[in-house]
PDB file of C-alpha atoms in Angstrom:
ATOM      1  CA  UNK S 179    -108.701-112.170 -93.050  1.00 70.00           C
ATOM      2  CA  UNK S 180    -105.025-111.607 -93.504  1.00 84.00           C
ATOM      3  CA  UNK S 181    -102.350-114.255 -93.239  1.00 87.00           C
ATOM      4  CA  UNK S 182     -99.676-113.610 -90.612  1.00 86.00           C
ATOM      5  CA  UNK S 183     -96.749-115.568 -89.240  1.00 88.00           C
ATOM      6  CA  UNK S 184     -97.163-116.829 -85.695  1.00 88.00           C
ATOM      7  CA  UNK S 185     -94.644-114.824 -83.611  1.00 86.00           C
ATOM      8  CA  UNK S 186     -93.955-117.894 -81.471  1.00 85.00           C
ATOM      9  CA  UNK S 187     -93.272-120.622 -84.052  1.00 89.00           C
ATOM     10  CA  UNK S 188     -93.364-118.828 -87.431  1.00 86.00           C
ATOM     11  CA  UNK S 189     -96.242-120.911 -88.864  1.00 88.00           C
ATOM     12  CA  UNK S 190     -98.637-119.066 -91.207  1.00 88.00           C
ATOM     13  CA  UNK S 191    -102.065-118.498 -89.633  1.00 87.00           C
ATOM     14  CA  UNK S 192    -105.122-116.431 -90.402  1.00 85.00           C
ATOM     15  CA  UNK S 193    -105.905-113.386 -88.274  1.00 82.00           C
ATOM     16  CA  UNK S 194    -109.349-114.878 -87.595  1.00 84.00           C
ATOM     17  CA  UNK S 195    -107.932-118.092 -86.078  1.00 83.00           C
ATOM     18  CA  UNK S 196    -108.330-118.459 -82.318  1.00 86.00           C
ATOM     19  CA  UNK S 197    -104.998-120.219 -81.915  1.00 85.00           C
ATOM     20  CA  UNK S 198    -101.954-121.399 -83.836  1.00 88.00           C
ATOM     21  CA  UNK S 199    -102.401-124.882 -85.262  1.00 86.00           C
ATOM     22  CA  UNK S 200     -98.711-125.733 -84.937  1.00 88.00           C
ATOM     23  CA  UNK S 201     -97.666-124.454 -81.472  1.00 89.00           C
ATOM     24  CA  UNK S 202    -101.074-123.990 -79.803  1.00 89.00           C
ATOM     25  CA  UNK S 203    -100.535-120.355 -78.811  1.00 88.00           C
ATOM     26  CA  UNK S 204    -103.869-118.673 -78.208  1.00 89.00           C
ATOM     27  CA  UNK S 205    -105.142-115.520 -79.908  1.00 88.00           C
ATOM     28  CA  UNK S 206    -104.198-113.244 -76.987  1.00 90.00           C
ATOM     29  CA  UNK S 207    -100.638-114.543 -76.770  1.00 90.00           C
ATOM     30  CA  UNK S 208    -100.201-114.013 -80.509  1.00 88.00           C
ATOM     31  CA  UNK S 209    -101.607-110.481 -80.281  1.00 89.00           C
ATOM     32  CA  UNK S 210     -99.346-109.710 -77.319  1.00 91.00           C
ATOM     33  CA  UNK S 211     -96.236-110.948 -79.132  1.00 89.00           C
ATOM     34  CA  UNK S 212     -97.142-109.032 -82.308  1.00 88.00           C
ATOM     35  CA  UNK S 213     -97.678-105.820 -80.304  1.00 90.00           C
ATOM     36  CA  UNK S 214     -94.406-106.403 -78.468  1.00 88.00           C
ATOM     37  CA  UNK S 215     -92.535-106.839 -81.760  1.00 86.00           C
ATOM     38  CA  UNK S 216     -94.154-103.658 -83.102  1.00 88.00           C
ATOM     39  CA  UNK S 217     -93.090-101.635 -80.042  1.00 88.00           C
ATOM     40  CA  UNK S 218     -89.569-103.064 -80.266  1.00 84.00           C
ATOM     41  CA  UNK S 219     -89.360-102.000 -83.915  1.00 85.00           C
ATOM     42  CA  UNK S 220     -90.464 -98.471 -82.996  1.00 86.00           C
ATOM     43  CA  UNK S 221     -87.912 -98.373 -80.185  1.00 80.00           C
ATOM     44  CA  UNK S 222     -90.457 -97.823 -77.445  1.00 81.00           C
ATOM     45  CA  UNK S 223     -89.326-100.902 -75.535  1.00 78.00           C
ATOM     46  CA  UNK S 224     -85.977-102.654 -75.440  1.00 76.00           C
ATOM     47  CA  UNK S 225     -85.633-105.943 -77.232  1.00 73.00           C
ATOM     48  CA  UNK S 226     -84.555-108.833 -75.050  1.00 72.00           C
ATOM     49  CA  UNK S 227     -80.940-109.642 -75.738  1.00 73.00           C
ATOM     50  CA  UNK S 228     -80.712-113.406 -75.258  1.00 75.00           C
ATOM     51  CA  UNK S 229     -77.063-113.530 -76.360  1.00 82.00           C
ATOM     52  CA  UNK S 230     -76.129-110.985 -73.689  1.00 83.00           C
ATOM     53  CA  UNK S 231     -78.139-112.902 -71.089  1.00 86.00           C
ATOM     54  CA  UNK S 232     -76.341-116.134 -72.001  1.00 89.00           C
ATOM     55  CA  UNK S 233     -72.969-114.416 -71.676  1.00 92.00           C
ATOM     56  CA  UNK S 234     -73.894-113.034 -68.237  1.00 93.00           C
ATOM     57  CA  UNK S 235     -75.110-116.437 -67.036  1.00 94.00           C
ATOM     58  CA  UNK S 236     -71.937-118.087 -68.348  1.00 96.00           C
ATOM     59  CA  UNK S 237     -69.764-115.557 -66.510  1.00 97.00           C
ATOM     60  CA  UNK S 238     -71.752-116.063 -63.300  1.00 97.00           C
ATOM     61  CA  UNK S 239     -71.344-119.836 -63.562  1.00 97.00           C
ATOM     62  CA  UNK S 240     -67.601-119.498 -64.179  1.00 97.00           C
ATOM     63  CA  UNK S 241     -67.233-117.226 -61.141  1.00 97.00           C
ATOM     64  CA  UNK S 242     -69.188-119.670 -58.973  1.00 97.00           C
ATOM     65  CA  UNK S 243     -67.103-122.591 -60.258  1.00 97.00           C
ATOM     66  CA  UNK S 244     -63.911-120.602 -59.605  1.00 96.00           C
ATOM     67  CA  UNK S 245     -65.064-119.854 -56.058  1.00 95.00           C
ATOM     68  CA  UNK S 246     -65.667-123.559 -55.431  1.00 94.00           C
ATOM     69  CA  UNK S 247     -62.224-124.460 -56.798  1.00 93.00           C
ATOM     70  CA  UNK S 248     -60.608-121.720 -54.663  1.00 92.00           C
ATOM     71  CA  UNK S 249     -62.424-123.006 -51.583  1.00 89.00           C
ATOM     72  CA  UNK S 250     -61.126-126.522 -52.092  1.00 87.00           C
ATOM     73  CA  UNK S 251     -57.646-125.303 -52.955  1.00 88.00           C
ATOM     74  CA  UNK S 252     -57.364-122.970 -49.955  1.00 88.00           C
ATOM     75  CA  UNK S 253     -59.342-124.653 -47.190  1.00 87.00           C
ATOM     76  CA  UNK S 254     -59.318-128.394 -47.819  1.00 87.00           C
ATOM     77  CA  UNK S 255     -55.615-128.822 -46.895  1.00 87.00           C
ATOM     78  CA  UNK S 256     -56.297-127.067 -43.572  1.00 88.00           C
ATOM     79  CA  UNK S 257     -59.335-129.234 -42.929  1.00 88.00           C
ATOM     80  CA  UNK S 258     -57.371-132.403 -43.767  1.00 89.00           C
ATOM     81  CA  UNK S 259     -54.556-131.296 -41.451  1.00 90.00           C
ATOM     82  CA  UNK S 260     -56.998-130.736 -38.582  1.00 91.00           C
ATOM     83  CA  UNK S 261     -58.567-134.152 -39.159  1.00 92.00           C
ATOM     84  CA  UNK S 262     -55.156-135.862 -39.207  1.00 90.00           C
ATOM     85  CA  UNK S 263     -54.118-134.090 -35.993  1.00 89.00           C
ATOM     86  CA  UNK S 264     -57.327-135.153 -34.270  1.00 92.00           C
ATOM     87  CA  UNK S 265     -56.825-138.760 -35.373  1.00 89.00           C
ATOM     88  CA  UNK S 266     -53.240-138.673 -34.071  1.00 85.00           C
ATOM     89  CA  UNK S 267     -54.365-137.232 -30.720  1.00 87.00           C
ATOM     90  CA  UNK S 268     -57.076-139.868 -30.427  1.00 87.00           C
ATOM     91  CA  UNK S 269     -54.580-142.634 -31.209  1.00 84.00           C
ATOM     92  CA  UNK S 270     -52.170-141.206 -28.612  1.00 82.00           C
ATOM     93  CA  UNK S 271     -54.945-141.055 -26.018  1.00 85.00           C
ATOM     94  CA  UNK S 272     -55.994-144.641 -26.783  1.00 83.00           C
ATOM     95  CA  UNK S 273     -52.360-145.776 -26.511  1.00 82.00           C
ATOM     96  CA  UNK S 274     -51.869-144.183 -23.102  1.00 79.00           C
ATOM     97  CA  UNK S 275     -55.177-145.561 -21.832  1.00 82.00           C
ATOM     98  CA  UNK S 276     -54.007-149.053 -22.860  1.00 80.00           C
ATOM     99  CA  UNK S 277     -50.715-148.673 -20.909  1.00 75.00           C
ATOM    100  CA  UNK S 278     -48.479-147.919 -23.835  1.00 74.00           C
ATOM    101  CA  UNK S 279     -45.978-145.258 -24.805  1.00 78.00           C
ATOM    102  CA  UNK S 280     -46.731-143.051 -27.776  1.00 71.00           C
ATOM    103  CA  UNK S 281     -43.840-142.528 -30.158  1.00 74.00           C
ATOM    104  CA  UNK S 282     -44.659-139.270 -31.927  1.00 71.00           C
ATOM    105  CA  UNK S 283     -41.846-139.759 -34.461  1.00 67.00           C
ATOM    106  CA  UNK S 284     -43.290-143.047 -35.674  1.00 70.00           C
ATOM    107  CA  UNK S 285     -46.906-142.237 -34.847  1.00 69.00           C
ATOM    108  CA  UNK S 286     -47.065-145.646 -33.212  1.00 76.00           C
ATOM    109  CA  UNK S 287     -47.971-147.054 -29.875  1.00 75.00           C
ATOM    110  CA  UNK S 288     -45.197-149.022 -28.216  1.00 73.00           C
ATOM    111  CA  UNK S 289     -46.652-151.452 -25.717  1.00 70.00           C
ATOM    112  CA  UNK S 290     -44.852-151.927 -22.409  1.00 65.00           C
ATOM    113  CA  UNK S 291     -43.681-155.470 -21.800  1.00 54.00           C
TER     114      UNK S 291
END
């Protein structure tokens, strides 16, 4: 009965315990993590690089955010222009249907007297 540190939480447990008292990890999870750490130390498997993963995720998020900003910067003015033109055409159509003259300079309907 040796005392080991739980590889999950670091709490001292006995090798005969069936699970960690602090984090609740079972015997098989603890054995798996200990074996994994041993193989990482020997260089047989690569250690997970959480710092590298965080950097990659941060870069991906920045690229996605930049793409969204570029979309709004490049395409929203065109979309707004199309909407404004459609509103103007609809107003002109409504004016002519109501027996008026459309003044495109003023964007107003001048009613005939």
